[in-house]
CSV table of C-alpha atoms in Angstrom, one decimal:
chain,number,residue,atom,x,y,z
I,1,MET,CA,10.4,13.3,-14.2
I,2,ILE,CA,8.9,17.0,-14.2
I,3,LYS,CA,11.2,19.3,-16.0
I,4,LEU,CA,11.7,22.6,-14.9
I,5,GLU,CA,12.0,25.7,-17.0
I,6,LYS,CA,13.8,28.8,-15.3
I,7,ILE,CA,12.1,32.3,-15.6
I,8,ARG,CA,14.2,34.4,-13.5
I,9,ASP,CA,16.2,35.0,-10.2
I,10,LEU,CA,14.3,36.8,-7.6
I,11,ASP,CA,16.2,40.1,-7.8
I,12,VAL,CA,14.8,43.0,-5.8
I,13,GLU,CA,15.6,46.6,-5.4
I,14,ALA,CA,17.4,46.9,-2.2
I,15,ASP,CA,19.2,49.4,-0.1
I,16,SER,CA,22.9,48.4,0.7
I,17,PRO,CA,24.2,46.5,2.5
I,18,ARG,CA,21.4,43.7,2.1
I,19,PRO,CA,21.8,41.5,-0.9
I,20,VAL,CA,19.7,42.8,-4.2
I,21,HIS,CA,17.8,39.5,-4.2
I,22,LEU,CA,15.8,37.1,-2.2
I,23,SER,CA,17.8,34.0,-1.2
I,24,ALA,CA,15.7,31.6,0.9
I,25,ALA,CA,12.3,31.4,-0.7
I,26,SER,CA,9.8,29.6,1.2
I,27,GLY,CA,6.3,30.4,0.3
I,28,LEU,CA,4.5,31.7,-2.9
I,29,VAL,CA,1.2,33.2,-3.9
I,30,CYS,CA,0.1,34.7,-7.2
I,31,HIS,CA,-2.7,37.1,-6.8
I,32,GLU,CA,-4.0,39.3,-9.5
I,33,ALA,CA,-0.9,41.1,-10.9
I,34,ALA,CA,1.6,40.4,-8.1
I,35,MET,CA,3.5,37.4,-7.1
I,36,TYR,CA,4.4,37.3,-3.3
I,37,VAL,CA,7.4,35.4,-1.9
I,38,ILE,CA,8.2,35.0,1.5
I,39,THR,CA,11.7,33.6,2.7
I,40,ASP,CA,12.8,31.6,5.9
I,41,ASP,CA,15.8,34.0,6.5
I,42,ASP,CA,14.6,37.7,6.0
I,43,LEU,CA,12.1,40.1,7.8
I,44,HIS,CA,10.7,41.2,4.6
I,45,LEU,CA,8.1,40.0,2.0
I,46,GLY,CA,9.1,40.0,-1.7
I,47,VAL,CA,6.6,41.4,-4.1
I,48,PHE,CA,7.2,40.9,-7.9
I,49,PRO,CA,5.4,41.8,-11.1
I,50,VAL,CA,3.8,38.9,-12.9
I,51,ARG,CA,3.8,40.5,-16.2
I,52,SER,CA,7.5,41.5,-16.3
I,53,SER,CA,11.0,40.6,-15.4
I,54,GLY,CA,11.8,43.8,-13.6
I,55,PRO,CA,13.1,43.6,-10.1
I,56,GLY,CA,10.7,43.1,-7.1
I,57,GLY,CA,10.2,45.1,-4.2
I,58,LEU,CA,10.1,44.4,-0.3
I,59,ILE,CA,7.6,45.1,2.3
I,60,ARG,CA,9.2,45.0,5.8
I,61,LEU,CA,7.2,42.5,8.1
I,62,PHE,CA,9.4,42.7,11.4
I,63,ASP,CA,11.3,45.4,13.0
I,64,GLY,CA,15.0,45.0,13.6
I,65,VAL,CA,18.1,43.8,11.9
I,66,LEU,CA,18.9,39.8,11.7
I,67,PRO,CA,22.6,39.3,12.6
I,68,GLN,CA,25.0,38.4,9.5
I,69,SER,CA,26.5,35.4,11.3
I,70,HIS,CA,24.8,32.2,10.0
I,71,ASP,CA,24.3,30.6,13.3
I,72,GLU,CA,23.1,33.7,15.2
I,73,ARG,CA,20.8,34.6,12.4
I,74,LYS,CA,19.4,31.1,12.2
I,75,GLU,CA,18.5,31.4,16.1
I,76,GLN,CA,16.9,34.7,15.8
I,77,LYS,CA,14.9,34.7,12.6
I,78,PRO,CA,11.2,34.4,12.5
I,79,ASP,CA,11.4,31.5,10.0
I,80,LEU,CA,8.3,32.4,8.0
I,81,GLU,CA,7.8,29.1,5.7
I,82,ALA,CA,4.1,29.3,4.8
I,83,LEU,CA,2.1,31.8,2.7
I,84,THR,CA,-1.6,31.6,1.8
I,85,LEU,CA,-4.5,33.8,0.7
I,86,ILE,CA,-7.2,34.3,3.1
I,87,PRO,CA,-10.8,35.0,1.8
I,88,PRO,CA,-12.5,38.4,2.8
I,89,TYR,CA,-13.4,38.6,6.5
I,90,SER,CA,-14.1,41.4,9.3
I,91,ASP,CA,-12.9,44.5,7.8
I,92,LEU,CA,-10.5,43.0,5.2
I,93,SER,CA,-13.1,43.3,2.3
I,94,PHE,CA,-10.8,42.0,-0.3
I,95,GLY,CA,-8.9,39.3,1.8
I,96,ALA,CA,-5.5,39.0,3.2
I,97,LEU,CA,-2.2,37.3,2.9
I,98,LEU,CA,-1.2,35.2,6.0
I,99,ALA,CA,2.4,34.3,6.6
I,100,ILE,CA,3.1,31.5,9.1
I,101,GLY,CA,6.2,30.5,11.1
I,102,SER,CA,7.4,27.0,11.1
I,103,GLY,CA,6.5,26.5,14.8
I,104,SER,CA,9.9,24.8,15.2
I,105,ARG,CA,11.1,27.0,17.9
I,106,SER,CA,9.4,29.2,20.5
I,107,ASN,CA,10.1,32.2,18.6
I,108,ARG,CA,8.9,30.9,15.2
I,109,LYS,CA,5.2,30.7,16.3
I,110,ARG,CA,4.5,34.2,15.0
I,111,GLY,CA,2.6,35.1,11.7
I,112,VAL,CA,2.0,38.1,9.8
I,113,LEU,CA,-1.3,39.2,8.3
I,114,LEU,CA,-1.6,41.7,5.2
I,115,GLY,CA,-4.9,42.9,3.9
I,116,LEU,CA,-5.3,43.5,0.2
I,117,ASP,CA,-7.2,46.0,-1.9
I,118,ALA,CA,-9.4,45.2,-5.1
I,119,CYS,CA,-6.3,45.0,-7.1
I,120,GLY,CA,-4.7,42.4,-5.0
I,121,THR,CA,-2.1,44.9,-3.8
I,122,VAL,CA,-1.0,45.1,-0.1
I,123,CYS,CA,-2.8,48.0,1.4
I,124,THR,CA,-2.4,47.5,5.2
I,125,ALA,CA,0.5,47.7,7.4
I,126,PRO,CA,1.6,44.3,8.4
I,127,ARG,CA,-0.1,42.9,11.7
I,128,ILE,CA,2.1,40.4,13.8
I,129,VAL,CA,-0.2,37.6,15.2
I,130,ASP,CA,0.6,35.0,17.5
I,131,LEU,CA,0.0,31.6,16.2
I,132,SER,CA,0.7,29.6,19.2
I,133,PHE,CA,-3.1,29.0,19.8
I,134,ILE,CA,-2.8,26.5,16.6
I,135,LEU,CA,0.6,25.4,16.9
I,136,ASP,CA,1.2,24.6,20.4
I,137,PRO,CA,-1.2,21.8,20.4
I,138,LEU,CA,0.7,19.9,17.7
I,139,ALA,CA,3.5,19.2,20.2
I,140,ALA,CA,1.3,16.3,21.5
I,141,GLU,CA,1.0,15.0,17.7
I,142,PHE,CA,4.7,15.6,16.4
I,143,PRO,CA,7.9,15.0,17.9
I,144,GLN,CA,9.2,18.2,15.9
I,145,VAL,CA,6.8,20.6,14.8
I,146,ASN,CA,7.8,22.1,11.4
I,147,ILE,CA,4.9,23.6,9.4
I,148,GLU,CA,6.0,24.3,5.6
I,149,GLY,CA,2.9,25.0,3.9
I,150,ALA,CA,-0.7,26.3,4.3
I,151,VAL,CA,-3.8,26.7,2.0
I,152,VAL,CA,-7.3,27.7,2.4
I,153,ALA,CA,-9.7,25.0,0.9
I,154,GLY,CA,-13.3,25.6,1.2
I,155,GLN,CA,-14.0,26.3,4.8
I,156,GLU,CA,-10.7,24.9,6.2
I,157,LEU,CA,-7.5,26.1,6.8
I,158,ARG,CA,-5.0,23.3,6.2
I,159,LEU,CA,-1.5,23.2,7.4
I,160,PHE,CA,1.5,20.9,5.9
I,161,GLN,CA,3.9,19.4,8.5
I,162,ARG,CA,7.1,18.4,7.2
I,163,GLY,CA,9.0,15.3,8.4
I,164,ASN,CA,12.7,14.6,8.4
I,165,LYS,CA,15.2,11.6,8.4
I,166,ARG,CA,14.6,10.9,12.3
I,167,HIS,CA,10.9,11.8,12.4
I,168,ILE,CA,9.3,11.0,9.0
I,169,ASP,CA,6.0,12.6,10.0
I,170,ASN,CA,4.4,14.4,6.9
I,171,ALA,CA,1.0,15.4,7.5
I,172,VAL,CA,-1.8,17.6,6.5
I,173,ILE,CA,-3.5,19.2,9.5
I,174,ARG,CA,-7.0,20.5,9.1
I,175,TYR,CA,-8.7,23.6,11.0
I,176,SER,CA,-11.9,25.3,10.8
I,177,LEU,CA,-11.2,28.4,8.8
I,178,SER,CA,-13.7,30.7,10.7
I,179,ALA,CA,-12.4,29.4,14.2
I,180,VAL,CA,-8.7,30.4,13.0
I,181,LEU,CA,-9.8,33.9,11.8
I,182,ASP,CA,-11.7,34.4,15.1
I,183,GLY,CA,-8.5,33.4,16.9
I,184,LEU,CA,-6.6,35.9,14.8
I,185,ASP,CA,-8.8,38.7,15.9
I,186,SER,CA,-8.8,37.6,19.6
I,187,GLU,CA,-6.0,39.1,22.1
I,188,ARG,CA,-5.7,35.7,23.8
I,189,ALA,CA,-7.0,32.8,21.6
I,190,ASN,CA,-7.7,29.6,23.2
I,191,SER,CA,-5.6,26.7,22.0
I,192,MET,CA,-7.3,25.0,19.0
I,193,THR,CA,-7.5,21.2,18.5
I,194,PRO,CA,-7.4,20.3,14.6
I,195,ILE,CA,-10.5,18.8,12.8
I,196,ALA,CA,-8.2,16.1,11.4
I,197,ILE,CA,-4.7,15.0,10.8
I,198,GLU,CA,-3.8,13.1,7.8
I,199,ARG,CA,-0.2,11.5,7.5
I,200,PHE,CA,1.6,10.6,4.3
I,201,ASP,CA,4.6,8.5,3.2
I,202,LEU,CA,5.9,10.0,0.3
I,203,GLY,CA,9.0,7.6,0.0
I,204,THR,CA,12.6,8.1,0.0
I,205,ILE,CA,15.7,8.8,-2.2
I,206,ARG,CA,19.0,7.2,-1.2
I,207,GLY,CA,17.6,6.7,2.3
I,208,THR,CA,16.6,10.3,2.7
I,209,PRO,CA,12.7,10.6,3.0
I,210,PHE,CA,10.5,13.3,0.9
I,211,GLY,CA,9.0,16.1,3.1
I,212,PHE,CA,6.4,18.7,2.4
I,213,THR,CA,7.9,21.9,1.5
I,214,ASP,CA,4.6,23.9,0.4
I,215,ALA,CA,1.2,23.6,-1.1
I,216,ALA,CA,-1.6,25.4,-3.2
I,217,ALA,CA,-5.2,24.7,-3.5
I,218,LEU,CA,-7.2,24.0,-6.8
I,219,SER,CA,-10.8,25.1,-7.2
I,220,ASN,CA,-12.0,21.7,-6.9
I,221,GLY,CA,-10.4,21.2,-3.4
I,222,ASP,CA,-7.5,19.2,-4.5
I,223,MET,CA,-4.1,20.4,-3.0
I,224,VAL,CA,-0.8,20.4,-5.2
I,225,PHE,CA,2.3,20.2,-2.9
I,226,SER,CA,5.9,20.4,-3.2
I,227,ALA,CA,8.4,18.2,-1.5
I,228,VAL,CA,12.1,17.6,-1.0
I,229,ALA,CA,14.4,14.8,0.3
I,230,GLU,CA,16.7,16.9,2.5
I,231,ASP,CA,19.3,15.0,4.2
I,232,THR,CA,19.0,16.2,7.7
I,233,GLU,CA,17.7,14.6,11.1
I,234,ASP,CA,15.8,17.6,12.6
I,235,ALA,CA,13.7,20.7,11.9
I,236,PHE,CA,16.3,23.2,12.7
I,237,HIS,CA,19.5,22.1,10.6
I,238,ASP,CA,19.8,22.4,7.0
I,239,GLY,CA,21.2,19.5,4.8
I,240,PRO,CA,21.8,18.8,1.2
I,241,CYS,CA,19.0,18.4,-1.1
I,242,VAL,CA,19.1,15.0,-2.9
I,243,GLY,CA,15.7,15.1,-4.7
I,244,ALA,CA,12.4,16.9,-5.1
I,245,GLY,CA,8.9,16.2,-6.3
I,246,ILE,CA,5.5,17.4,-7.0
I,247,GLY,CA,2.2,15.8,-5.8
I,248,ILE,CA,-1.5,16.0,-5.5
I,249,ILE,CA,-3.8,15.0,-2.9
I,250,ASN,CA,-7.7,15.4,-3.3
I,251,ASP,CA,-10.0,17.0,-0.9
I,252,ARG,CA,-10.5,13.6,0.8
I,253,GLY,CA,-7.0,13.2,1.9
I,254,ARG,CA,-6.2,10.6,-0.8
I,255,LEU,CA,-2.5,10.9,-2.4
I,256,LEU,CA,-3.3,10.9,-6.1
I,257,SER,CA,0.4,11.3,-7.6
I,258,PHE,CA,3.9,12.0,-6.6
I,259,ASP,CA,6.4,12.7,-9.4
I,260,ARG,CA,10.0,13.4,-9.2
I,261,ILE,CA,11.5,16.5,-10.4
I,262,GLU,CA,14.7,16.4,-12.8
I,263,GLY,CA,17.9,17.6,-10.7
I,264,THR,CA,17.9,18.6,-7.2
I,265,HIS,CA,16.4,21.9,-7.0
I,266,LYS,CA,15.3,22.6,-3.4
I,267,VAL,CA,11.8,23.7,-4.2
I,268,GLU,CA,10.1,25.5,-1.3
I,269,GLY,CA,7.3,27.6,-2.9
I,270,ILE,CA,4.6,26.5,-5.2
I,271,HIS,CA,1.6,28.1,-7.0
I,272,ALA,CA,-0.7,25.8,-9.3
I,273,ARG,CA,-3.5,26.5,-11.7
I,274,LEU,CA,-5.5,24.1,-13.8
I,275,LYS,CA,-5.9,24.8,-17.3
I,276,GLY,CA,-7.9,22.2,-19.0
I,277,GLU,CA,-6.2,19.1,-18.6
I,278,VAL,CA,-2.9,20.8,-18.0
I,279,LEU,CA,-1.7,21.6,-14.5
I,280,GLU,CA,0.5,24.9,-14.9
I,281,LEU,CA,3.0,25.4,-11.9
I,282,LEU,CA,5.3,28.2,-10.7
I,283,LEU,CA,7.9,27.2,-8.2
I,284,VAL,CA,10.5,29.1,-6.1
I,285,THR,CA,13.5,27.6,-4.7
I,286,ASP,CA,15.8,27.9,-1.5
I,287,ALA,CA,19.8,27.4,-2.1
I,288,ASP,CA,20.4,27.5,1.8
I,289,SER,CA,23.2,30.3,0.8
I,290,ARG,CA,22.6,34.0,1.3
I,291,GLU,CA,24.8,34.7,-1.6
I,292,VAL,CA,22.8,32.6,-4.2
I,293,PRO,CA,19.5,34.2,-5.4
I,294,ALA,CA,16.3,32.2,-5.2
I,295,THR,CA,15.1,31.0,-8.6
I,296,LEU,CA,11.5,31.1,-10.1
I,297,PHE,CA,10.6,27.9,-12.4
I,298,SER,CA,7.8,27.1,-14.5
I,299,ALA,CA,6.7,23.5,-15.1
I,300,CYS,CA,3.4,21.7,-16.5
I,301,ILE,CA,1.9,18.5,-15.6
I,302,SER,CA,-0.7,16.6,-17.6
I,303,ARG,CA,-3.6,15.2,-15.8
């Protein structure tokens, strides 16, 4: 069992009437002195200092206001579920953050590109990008597309498809990174077939299968992922979390390990760093309630 240590709630400085916290963290990137967090229930990116416990700030990603009603909000939200660091390309000399929608509905196929400066700070206005060119072709592979994580590893962009009780379809989907970046810069990109799709069975707990929720890449090409067992039968409706775990997949697509986390924290975002023989992790959670702050945890795994 992996033990989590609470670091902080994800409180933010915000104007009324929005909550003064992020409540549904779904992706995490730590870069230089900043920690970036997306949520699947908001129109903003959270930015938190790495070296202090002060409140975070918000960067607006989409215009407009989401409804307060749970059902209406769920229908309209962009459902950003994955966040990854893109290396320098084109006029983005210091790379960028790419947030990716789940693709589970027609309005959830957008992403956001944010350029970074030499200090790892967001320095450009958010650019909304259409990700249909990589997400639409997946409908032929999966009964329900539900992208939950993304990493850049070597010359590839790898997306993590999450399964559920009805469709146990966890998979890592590999694309040529250069081809995806060309597509992001194109006004009408052609549909793109993945290089490869690798499927994974992560097991079950009390009849509920584990499904990918996020991933991070290590320098050796290994991928560290989070997964939860959520009692739901589709990619749209939430359900109670009955367990969570952390696993490692190597660069050749082999599942090296999968270990349970103590408790039932719904871990939806992960950052990983290998320090000697110890894998140091940061994790963020989603409580499926706008009234409950997302939490930042730390954990360590010996390799």
